[in-house]
Every structure is written in structure tokens, then in C-alpha cells.
CSV table of C-alpha atoms and ligand atoms in Angstrom, one decimal:
chain,number,residue,atom,x,y,z
H,1,MET,CA,-34.3,31.8,-49.6
H,2,ASN,CA,-30.4,32.0,-48.8
H,3,GLU,CA,-28.1,30.5,-51.4
H,4,SER,CA,-24.9,29.1,-50.6
H,5,PRO,CA,-22.7,32.4,-51.1
H,6,LYS,CA,-21.3,33.8,-54.3
H,7,THR,CA,-19.0,36.2,-52.2
H,8,SER,CA,-17.6,34.6,-49.4
H,9,ILE,CA,-15.7,36.1,-46.7
H,10,LEU,CA,-14.4,32.8,-45.1
H,11,LYS,CA,-13.9,29.4,-46.5
H,12,ALA,CA,-13.0,26.0,-45.3
H,13,HIS,CA,-12.0,23.5,-47.6
H,14,ASP,CA,-11.4,19.6,-46.6
H,15,LEU,CA,-10.3,20.6,-43.0
H,16,LYS,CA,-9.1,17.8,-40.9
H,17,LYS,CA,-7.8,17.7,-37.4
H,18,HIS,CA,-6.8,14.9,-35.4
H,19,TYR,CA,-5.6,14.7,-31.7
H,20,THR,CA,-3.3,12.0,-30.5
H,21,LEU,CA,-4.3,10.8,-27.1
H,22,LYS,CA,-2.0,8.6,-24.9
H,23,ALA,CA,-3.8,5.5,-22.9
H,24,ILE,CA,-2.5,4.7,-19.4
H,25,PHE,CA,-0.5,2.0,-20.5
H,26,GLY,CA,1.3,4.1,-23.2
H,27,SER,CA,-1.0,3.3,-26.5
H,28,GLU,CA,-1.7,5.9,-28.8
H,29,GLN,CA,-5.5,6.9,-30.0
H,30,LYS,CA,-6.7,9.2,-32.7
H,31,LEU,CA,-9.3,11.4,-31.9
H,32,LYS,CA,-10.8,12.5,-35.2
H,33,ALA,CA,-12.3,16.0,-34.0
H,34,LEU,CA,-12.6,17.1,-37.9
H,35,ASN,CA,-12.7,15.0,-40.7
H,36,GLY,CA,-13.0,16.9,-43.8
H,37,VAL,CA,-15.0,19.9,-43.4
H,38,SER,CA,-15.8,22.3,-46.2
H,39,PHE,CA,-18.1,25.2,-46.2
H,40,ALA,CA,-18.3,29.0,-47.4
H,41,LEU,CA,-19.6,32.1,-45.3
H,42,GLY,CA,-21.1,34.7,-47.0
H,43,GLU,CA,-20.7,38.7,-46.4
H,44,ARG,CA,-23.4,39.7,-44.0
H,45,GLN,CA,-24.3,35.9,-43.7
H,46,THR,CA,-25.0,33.8,-40.5
H,47,LEU,CA,-23.7,30.3,-40.8
H,48,ALA,CA,-25.0,28.1,-37.8
H,49,VAL,CA,-22.9,25.0,-37.0
H,50,VAL,CA,-25.0,22.7,-34.9
H,51,GLY,CA,-24.7,19.4,-33.5
H,52,GLU,CA,-24.3,17.3,-29.9
H,53,SER,CA,-21.2,18.2,-27.7
H,54,GLY,CA,-18.0,16.8,-28.7
H,55,HIS,CA,-18.6,16.4,-32.3
H,56,GLY,CA,-15.9,18.9,-33.1
H,57,LYS,CA,-17.8,22.3,-33.5
H,58,SER,CA,-15.1,23.9,-30.8
H,59,THR,CA,-12.3,22.4,-32.8
H,60,LEU,CA,-13.5,24.2,-35.5
H,61,ALA,CA,-14.1,27.5,-33.6
H,62,ARG,CA,-10.2,27.3,-32.8
H,63,GLN,CA,-9.2,26.9,-36.3
H,64,LEU,CA,-11.1,29.7,-37.5
H,65,MET,CA,-9.6,31.7,-35.2
H,66,GLY,CA,-6.1,30.9,-35.9
H,67,LEU,CA,-5.6,29.5,-32.2
H,68,GLU,CA,-4.8,26.0,-34.0
H,69,THR,CA,-3.7,24.9,-37.3
H,70,PRO,CA,-5.6,22.1,-39.1
H,71,ASP,CA,-3.7,18.8,-40.0
H,72,SER,CA,-4.7,19.2,-43.6
H,73,GLY,CA,-7.2,21.5,-45.9
H,74,SER,CA,-7.3,25.0,-46.1
H,75,ILE,CA,-9.0,28.0,-44.5
H,76,THR,CA,-9.1,31.5,-46.5
H,77,LEU,CA,-10.3,34.8,-45.2
H,78,GLN,CA,-11.4,37.5,-47.8
H,79,GLY,CA,-9.5,35.3,-50.3
H,80,ARG,CA,-6.1,35.1,-48.7
H,81,PRO,CA,-5.2,32.1,-46.6
H,82,LEU,CA,-5.5,32.4,-43.0
H,83,SER,CA,-1.7,31.4,-42.4
H,84,SER,CA,-0.7,34.5,-44.1
H,85,TYR,CA,-2.2,36.9,-41.7
H,86,SER,CA,-0.2,38.0,-38.9
H,87,LYS,CA,-1.8,37.6,-35.3
H,88,LYS,CA,-2.6,41.5,-35.4
H,89,GLU,CA,-4.2,41.3,-38.8
H,90,LEU,CA,-6.2,38.5,-38.0
H,91,GLN,CA,-7.7,39.7,-34.5
H,92,SER,CA,-8.5,43.2,-36.3
H,93,LEU,CA,-11.1,41.0,-38.7
H,94,VAL,CA,-11.9,37.9,-36.7
H,95,GLN,CA,-13.3,37.9,-33.2
H,96,MET,CA,-14.7,35.4,-30.8
H,97,ILE,CA,-17.6,35.5,-28.6
H,98,PHE,CA,-17.4,32.8,-25.6
H,99,GLN,CA,-20.0,30.5,-24.2
H,100,ASP,CA,-19.3,31.5,-20.7
H,101,PRO,CA,-19.1,35.2,-20.2
H,102,TYR,CA,-18.0,35.4,-16.6
H,103,SER,CA,-14.8,33.0,-16.8
H,104,SER,CA,-13.9,35.0,-20.2
H,105,LEU,CA,-13.6,38.1,-18.4
H,106,ASN,CA,-10.6,39.1,-16.2
H,107,PRO,CA,-12.1,39.8,-12.7
H,108,ARG,CA,-9.4,42.0,-11.4
H,109,LYS,CA,-9.6,44.4,-14.5
H,110,LYS,CA,-12.5,47.0,-15.0
H,111,ALA,CA,-15.1,46.8,-17.6
H,112,TRP,CA,-13.7,49.3,-19.9
H,113,GLU,CA,-10.1,47.6,-19.5
H,114,ILE,CA,-11.6,44.5,-20.7
H,115,VAL,CA,-13.4,45.7,-23.7
H,116,ALA,CA,-10.1,48.1,-24.4
H,117,GLU,CA,-7.8,45.1,-24.3
H,118,PRO,CA,-7.8,44.1,-27.8
H,119,LEU,CA,-6.9,47.6,-28.9
H,120,ARG,CA,-4.1,47.7,-26.0
H,121,ILE,CA,-2.8,44.5,-27.9
H,122,ASN,CA,-2.9,45.4,-31.4
H,123,THR,CA,-3.1,48.9,-31.7
H,124,SER,CA,-0.9,52.0,-30.7
H,125,LEU,CA,-3.8,53.8,-29.5
H,126,SER,CA,-3.3,56.0,-26.5
H,127,GLY,CA,-5.0,54.8,-23.0
H,128,LYS,CA,-7.4,58.0,-23.5
H,129,GLN,CA,-8.3,56.9,-27.0
H,130,CYS,CA,-8.7,53.3,-25.7
H,131,LEU,CA,-10.9,54.2,-23.1
H,132,THR,CA,-13.1,56.3,-25.4
H,133,LYS,CA,-13.4,53.3,-27.9
H,134,ALA,CA,-14.2,50.9,-24.9
H,135,LEU,CA,-17.1,53.2,-23.6
H,136,GLU,CA,-18.3,53.7,-27.4
H,137,ALA,CA,-18.3,49.6,-27.7
H,138,MET,CA,-20.1,49.1,-24.3
H,139,GLU,CA,-23.0,51.7,-25.6
H,140,MET,CA,-23.0,49.8,-29.1
H,141,VAL,CA,-24.2,46.9,-26.9
H,142,GLY,CA,-26.6,48.6,-24.5
H,143,LEU,CA,-24.6,49.1,-21.8
H,144,HIS,CA,-24.1,52.5,-20.2
H,145,SER,CA,-20.9,54.1,-20.5
H,146,GLY,CA,-21.2,54.9,-16.7
H,147,MET,CA,-20.7,51.2,-16.0
H,148,GLY,CA,-17.1,51.3,-17.7
H,149,HIS,CA,-15.3,51.4,-14.0
H,150,ARG,CA,-17.2,48.8,-12.6
H,151,PHE,CA,-15.9,45.1,-12.3
H,152,PRO,CA,-17.3,42.0,-13.9
H,153,HIS,CA,-18.9,40.6,-10.4
H,154,MET,CA,-20.9,43.8,-10.4
H,155,PHE,CA,-22.7,43.0,-13.7
H,156,SER,CA,-25.4,40.4,-14.2
H,157,GLY,CA,-24.9,37.6,-16.7
H,158,GLY,CA,-26.6,39.1,-19.5
H,159,GLN,CA,-24.7,42.1,-19.1
H,160,ARG,CA,-21.4,40.2,-18.9
H,161,GLN,CA,-22.1,38.7,-22.1
H,162,ARG,CA,-22.7,42.1,-23.5
H,163,LEU,CA,-19.2,43.0,-22.3
H,164,GLY,CA,-17.9,40.0,-24.0
H,165,ILE,CA,-19.5,41.0,-27.1
H,166,ALA,CA,-18.6,44.9,-26.9
H,167,ARG,CA,-14.7,43.4,-26.5
H,168,ALA,CA,-15.3,41.1,-29.7
H,169,LEU,CA,-16.7,44.6,-31.8
H,170,VAL,CA,-14.4,47.2,-30.3
H,171,GLN,CA,-11.7,46.9,-33.5
H,172,ARG,CA,-14.8,46.5,-35.5
H,173,PRO,CA,-13.9,43.0,-37.2
H,174,LYS,CA,-15.7,41.6,-40.1
H,175,VAL,CA,-16.5,38.1,-38.6
H,176,LEU,CA,-17.7,36.9,-35.3
H,177,ILE,CA,-17.1,33.5,-34.3
H,178,CYS,CA,-20.1,32.9,-31.9
H,179,ASP,CA,-19.4,29.5,-29.5
H,180,GLU,CA,-22.5,28.8,-28.0
H,181,PRO,CA,-23.1,32.6,-26.8
H,182,VAL,CA,-26.4,32.4,-25.0
H,183,SER,CA,-26.2,28.7,-23.5
H,184,ALA,CA,-24.9,29.9,-20.1
H,185,LEU,CA,-28.1,32.4,-19.9
H,186,ASP,CA,-31.4,32.2,-18.7
H,187,VAL,CA,-34.1,31.9,-21.5
H,188,SER,CA,-35.3,35.1,-20.8
H,189,ILE,CA,-32.1,36.8,-21.1
H,190,GLN,CA,-31.2,34.5,-24.2
H,191,ALA,CA,-33.6,36.4,-26.1
H,192,GLN,CA,-32.3,39.7,-25.7
H,193,VAL,CA,-28.7,39.0,-26.4
H,194,LEU,CA,-29.8,37.0,-29.5
H,195,ASN,CA,-31.5,40.2,-30.9
H,196,LEU,CA,-28.6,42.4,-29.7
H,197,LEU,CA,-26.6,40.1,-32.0
H,198,GLY,CA,-29.1,40.5,-35.0
H,199,ARG,CA,-29.0,44.2,-34.7
H,200,LEU,CA,-25.5,44.4,-34.6
H,201,LYS,CA,-25.0,42.3,-37.6
H,202,GLU,CA,-27.3,44.5,-39.7
H,203,GLU,CA,-25.4,47.7,-38.2
H,204,PHE,CA,-21.6,46.5,-38.8
H,205,SER,CA,-22.3,44.2,-41.8
H,206,LEU,CA,-21.0,41.4,-39.7
H,207,SER,CA,-20.8,37.9,-40.8
H,208,TYR,CA,-21.4,35.1,-38.1
H,209,ILE,CA,-20.2,31.6,-37.5
H,210,PHE,CA,-23.0,30.5,-34.9
H,211,ILE,CA,-22.1,27.4,-33.1
H,212,SER,CA,-24.6,25.8,-31.2
H,213,HIS,CA,-26.0,22.6,-29.8
H,214,ASP,CA,-29.7,24.2,-29.7
H,215,LEU,CA,-31.6,24.2,-32.8
H,216,HIS,CA,-33.9,26.7,-31.1
H,217,VAL,CA,-31.6,29.4,-30.9
H,218,VAL,CA,-30.0,29.1,-34.4
H,219,ARG,CA,-33.6,29.3,-35.8
H,220,HIS,CA,-34.0,32.9,-35.3
H,221,LEU,CA,-30.4,34.1,-36.3
H,222,ALA,CA,-29.1,31.6,-39.1
H,223,ASP,CA,-29.2,32.3,-42.9
H,224,ARG,CA,-27.5,29.1,-43.3
H,225,VAL,CA,-27.0,25.8,-41.3
H,226,ALA,CA,-24.7,22.9,-41.4
H,227,VAL,CA,-25.3,20.0,-39.3
H,228,ILE,CA,-22.2,18.2,-38.0
H,229,TYR,CA,-21.9,14.7,-36.7
H,230,LEU,CA,-18.7,13.1,-35.5
H,231,GLY,CA,-16.4,15.7,-37.2
H,232,LYS,CA,-18.5,15.5,-40.6
H,233,ILE,CA,-20.9,17.9,-42.3
H,234,VAL,CA,-24.1,15.4,-42.9
H,235,GLU,CA,-26.5,18.1,-43.9
H,236,GLU,CA,-25.9,21.6,-44.9
H,237,GLY,CA,-28.4,24.3,-46.8
H,238,ASP,CA,-30.5,27.4,-46.5
H,239,ALA,CA,-31.7,27.4,-42.5
H,240,GLU,CA,-35.5,27.8,-43.5
H,241,GLU,CA,-35.4,24.9,-45.7
H,242,VAL,CA,-33.6,22.7,-43.4
H,243,PHE,CA,-35.6,23.5,-40.3
H,244,ASP,CA,-38.9,23.0,-42.4
H,245,SER,CA,-37.9,20.1,-44.0
H,246,PRO,CA,-34.8,18.4,-42.7
H,247,LEU,CA,-33.4,15.5,-45.0
H,248,HIS,CA,-30.8,13.8,-43.1
H,249,PRO,CA,-32.1,11.4,-40.3
H,250,TYR,CA,-29.9,13.1,-37.8
H,251,THR,CA,-30.9,16.8,-38.4
H,252,GLU,CA,-34.7,15.3,-38.0
H,253,ALA,CA,-33.8,14.0,-34.8
H,254,LEU,CA,-32.1,16.9,-33.5
H,255,ILE,CA,-34.9,19.1,-34.6
H,256,ARG,CA,-37.6,16.6,-32.8
H,257,SER,CA,-35.4,16.3,-29.7
H,258,ALA,CA,-35.4,20.1,-29.4
H,259,PRO,CA,-38.7,20.3,-27.3
H,260,SER,CA,-39.2,24.1,-27.9
H,261,PHE,CA,-40.0,23.3,-31.6
H,262,TYR,CA,-42.5,21.1,-31.5
H,263,GLU,CA,-45.8,20.7,-29.4
H,264,LYS,CA,-45.0,17.8,-26.8
H,265,SER,CA,-46.8,15.1,-28.9
H,266,ARG,CA,-43.9,15.4,-31.8
H,267,PHE,CA,-41.1,15.8,-29.1
H,268,LYS,CA,-39.0,12.4,-29.5
H,269,PRO,CA,-35.7,12.1,-27.7
H,270,MET,CA,-32.6,11.5,-29.6
H,271,ARG,CA,-31.9,7.5,-29.8
H,272,GLY,CA,-28.7,6.2,-28.1
H,273,SER,CA,-25.8,8.0,-27.2
H,274,PRO,CA,-23.4,9.8,-29.6
H,275,PRO,CA,-20.3,7.3,-30.3
H,276,SER,CA,-16.9,8.1,-29.5
H,277,PRO,CA,-14.8,10.0,-31.7
H,278,VAL,CA,-11.9,8.1,-30.8
H,279,SER,CA,-13.5,4.7,-32.2
H,280,PRO,CA,-16.4,5.8,-34.5
H,281,PRO,CA,-18.3,3.3,-36.0
H,282,PRO,CA,-17.6,1.7,-39.1
H,283,GLY,CA,-19.7,2.7,-42.4
H,284,CYS,CA,-22.1,5.8,-42.0
H,285,PRO,CA,-21.1,7.1,-38.1
H,286,PHE,CA,-24.9,7.7,-37.6
H,287,HIS,CA,-26.1,4.0,-38.1
H,288,PRO,CA,-26.1,2.6,-34.6
H,289,ARG,CA,-28.8,5.4,-33.6
H,290,CYS,CA,-30.6,5.9,-37.1
H,291,PRO,CA,-34.2,4.7,-37.4
H,292,LEU,CA,-33.6,4.0,-41.0
H,293,ALA,CA,-30.5,2.4,-41.3
H,294,GLU,CA,-29.9,-0.6,-43.9
H,295,ALA,CA,-27.6,-3.0,-44.3
H,296,ARG,CA,-25.3,-1.1,-46.5
H,297,CYS,CA,-25.1,1.6,-43.6
H,298,SER,CA,-22.7,-0.2,-41.3
H,299,LYS,CA,-20.3,-1.1,-44.2
H,300,GLU,CA,-20.1,1.9,-46.3
H,301,VAL,CA,-19.4,5.5,-45.7
H,302,PRO,CA,-21.8,8.0,-47.5
H,303,GLY,CA,-20.4,10.9,-49.2
H,304,LEU,CA,-21.8,14.3,-49.1
H,305,GLU,CA,-24.0,14.9,-52.1
H,306,LEU,CA,-25.4,17.7,-53.5
H,307,LYS,CA,-28.9,17.9,-53.6
H,308,GLY,CA,-31.0,20.5,-55.7
H,309,SER,CA,-28.8,23.7,-56.4
H,310,ASP,CA,-27.3,24.3,-52.7
H,311,ARG,CA,-28.2,21.5,-50.4
H,312,ARG,CA,-25.6,19.0,-49.0
H,313,ILE,CA,-26.8,15.7,-47.9
H,314,ARG,CA,-24.5,12.6,-46.5
H,315,CYS,CA,-27.2,9.6,-46.1
H,316,PHE,CA,-27.3,6.9,-49.1
H,317,LEU,CA,-31.4,7.0,-48.8
H,318,VAL,CA,-31.2,11.0,-50.0
W,1,SF4,FE1,-29.3,6.4,-41.6
W,1,SF4,FE2,-27.9,4.7,-43.4
W,1,SF4,FE3,-28.5,7.5,-44.2
W,1,SF4,FE4,-27.0,7.1,-42.2
W,1,SF4,S1,-26.6,6.6,-44.4
W,1,SF4,S2,-28.1,8.4,-42.1
W,1,SF4,S3,-27.4,5.1,-41.5
W,1,SF4,S4,-30.2,5.8,-43.5
């Protein structure tokens, strides 16, 4: 069992991020992308953040990378506020792997130049030193250094994602934010990239935030899981426990609606569509889709309660 971390490398406390949207006739609406998210990522841990699209996962990734600042709440990295790091310092410690390996690679640059880019921007290494380190990083992810002079279109989808991983690793960061890193790949290639990420985590003592809508993907890699719905964590705990005995109705529905988990007889599609984050339902935001909803669920908002030593659930019935 993976307990919530005692030595955290990355911590988020009560993060809120609301965007103002302008409607056609000039009125404004608030999109509550993150609505009080807290978690701690332990050293060498993988925390999976799962949920359907549009529930705040990518907003969270941008906050953790320092690309956007939260409206309120705090993020600390190695015990220091994220905002106290310079851009260069932050990039040497935290890097991101993107969903679409092709659009994140400059098509006019050679593979080694793409991988070396963080070194060129953030360090004073010479061109020759950058080349050497980039080719080393390519070898680390299983790409032959002889491929360094090829352009991105000459690589397969899986190889392009490996290039993205090499670029993220070239400065030897401590934390990788993986934003749906295999969802654009064929299933057979997904397994290879996930195995690679698992190996690299051990080899370089990395910590991962692994963002995904696909529980099947997350199950093989995660130590802990945080399930997010409309910008709030609804369940968080040890990955094995969450998968084996989900307590929140949304977690259970997510697991059952991932066909690769259960035999066909147990597959059950999720009820209804996700509500808009611009006008979330009152009370428990999951109540219009929840098979267990009671009268109070549409009026009162459940808090995130501790259950046992390190499981957190946001539901009146648990
Ligand atoms: Fe379902 Fe009510 Fe629990 Fe929300 S609080 S998940 S609506 S039972």
C-alpha cells in the first residue's frame, strides 16, 4: 500500500482557478476550472489525476508547470513556493510530456536540436555539449543516437513521443508532468511508452503527475490516484485500493465505463454527460448522474472527508 507521502516533493493547497468568459452580448460568466484542489506528491511517487475531459486536469498541469498562476491557494516544490523559482530553475526541476507528440515537436528542427532545446535556453553549455547530452538522452529513451539528425516526420508516433520524453529528461528534472502522454498512440505502442516511463522513474528517481482520462493506462503506473470532477477532487487514495474498491460513485462509474477493466458483462457506460463547468449543478455536482443520489445531494455540498488513514472521499453516503 502506498500511503500519502511523508516527504513531498510537490504540494498543492486549495488551488482555485476561475476563468472569465465573455458571452456574445457582453455578459460575463465564470468557468471554475479548479475549485479548491489539494494534494501532495511524494518523492519517487506517481500520482494519477483522472477524470473526464473538461474537469480541470490540464488547468492543473499548467499551474504546476508555472505557466499560469492560481487565483488562490499555493504550490510548493521541495518546500519552496513555486512562485519563488526563476523560470530557468523551475524548468530544470519540472518538465512536461505532452499529449500530442507531433504538434509539440518543431518540424523544421533536427531531433537532437529539439531534445537539446531546454539546455540551449536554460544553460550556458556549448553547442557541442548540448549535442552530446541530447544524444545521450535519446539513447536513454531507446532511440539510437544515429537518429539525431533526422526530422520529426521521419519518426513513428511512438518514437516521436520518445523524443518528447528525451527533451523532458535532458536536464535531469525531478518531476515530470505527463499530460495524457499515450492517448494519441496506438494501444500496442502505449504499453511500450508506459513501460519506458516506469523504467525511467526507477532509473532517475523521478516523481510523476500522470494526467489521464483512461483508468486502464493509469492502473499500471500509479501509486496514488486523485479522481477529479468539475474542478474538485472527489476521491483520493492508494491506487490499488481505489481500483479494487472505489468508494465514490463517480470513481466506480469511471472504472466500470473503461471497457478494458472488466468482462463485457460488467461494462456499464457512464450516465448522462458531464455538466458545464460554467453552470455546475447545485449541491453535489455529480448528483444529476449519480445512481445513489438522495434529496439532500441536490441541495448540500459534500466536503472531502478522510476515511481510514489516508483515503479522502467527497460523498454524503461514504
Ligand atoms: Fe452521489 Fe450524493 Fe454522494 Fe454526490 S453526495 S456522489 S450525489 S450519493
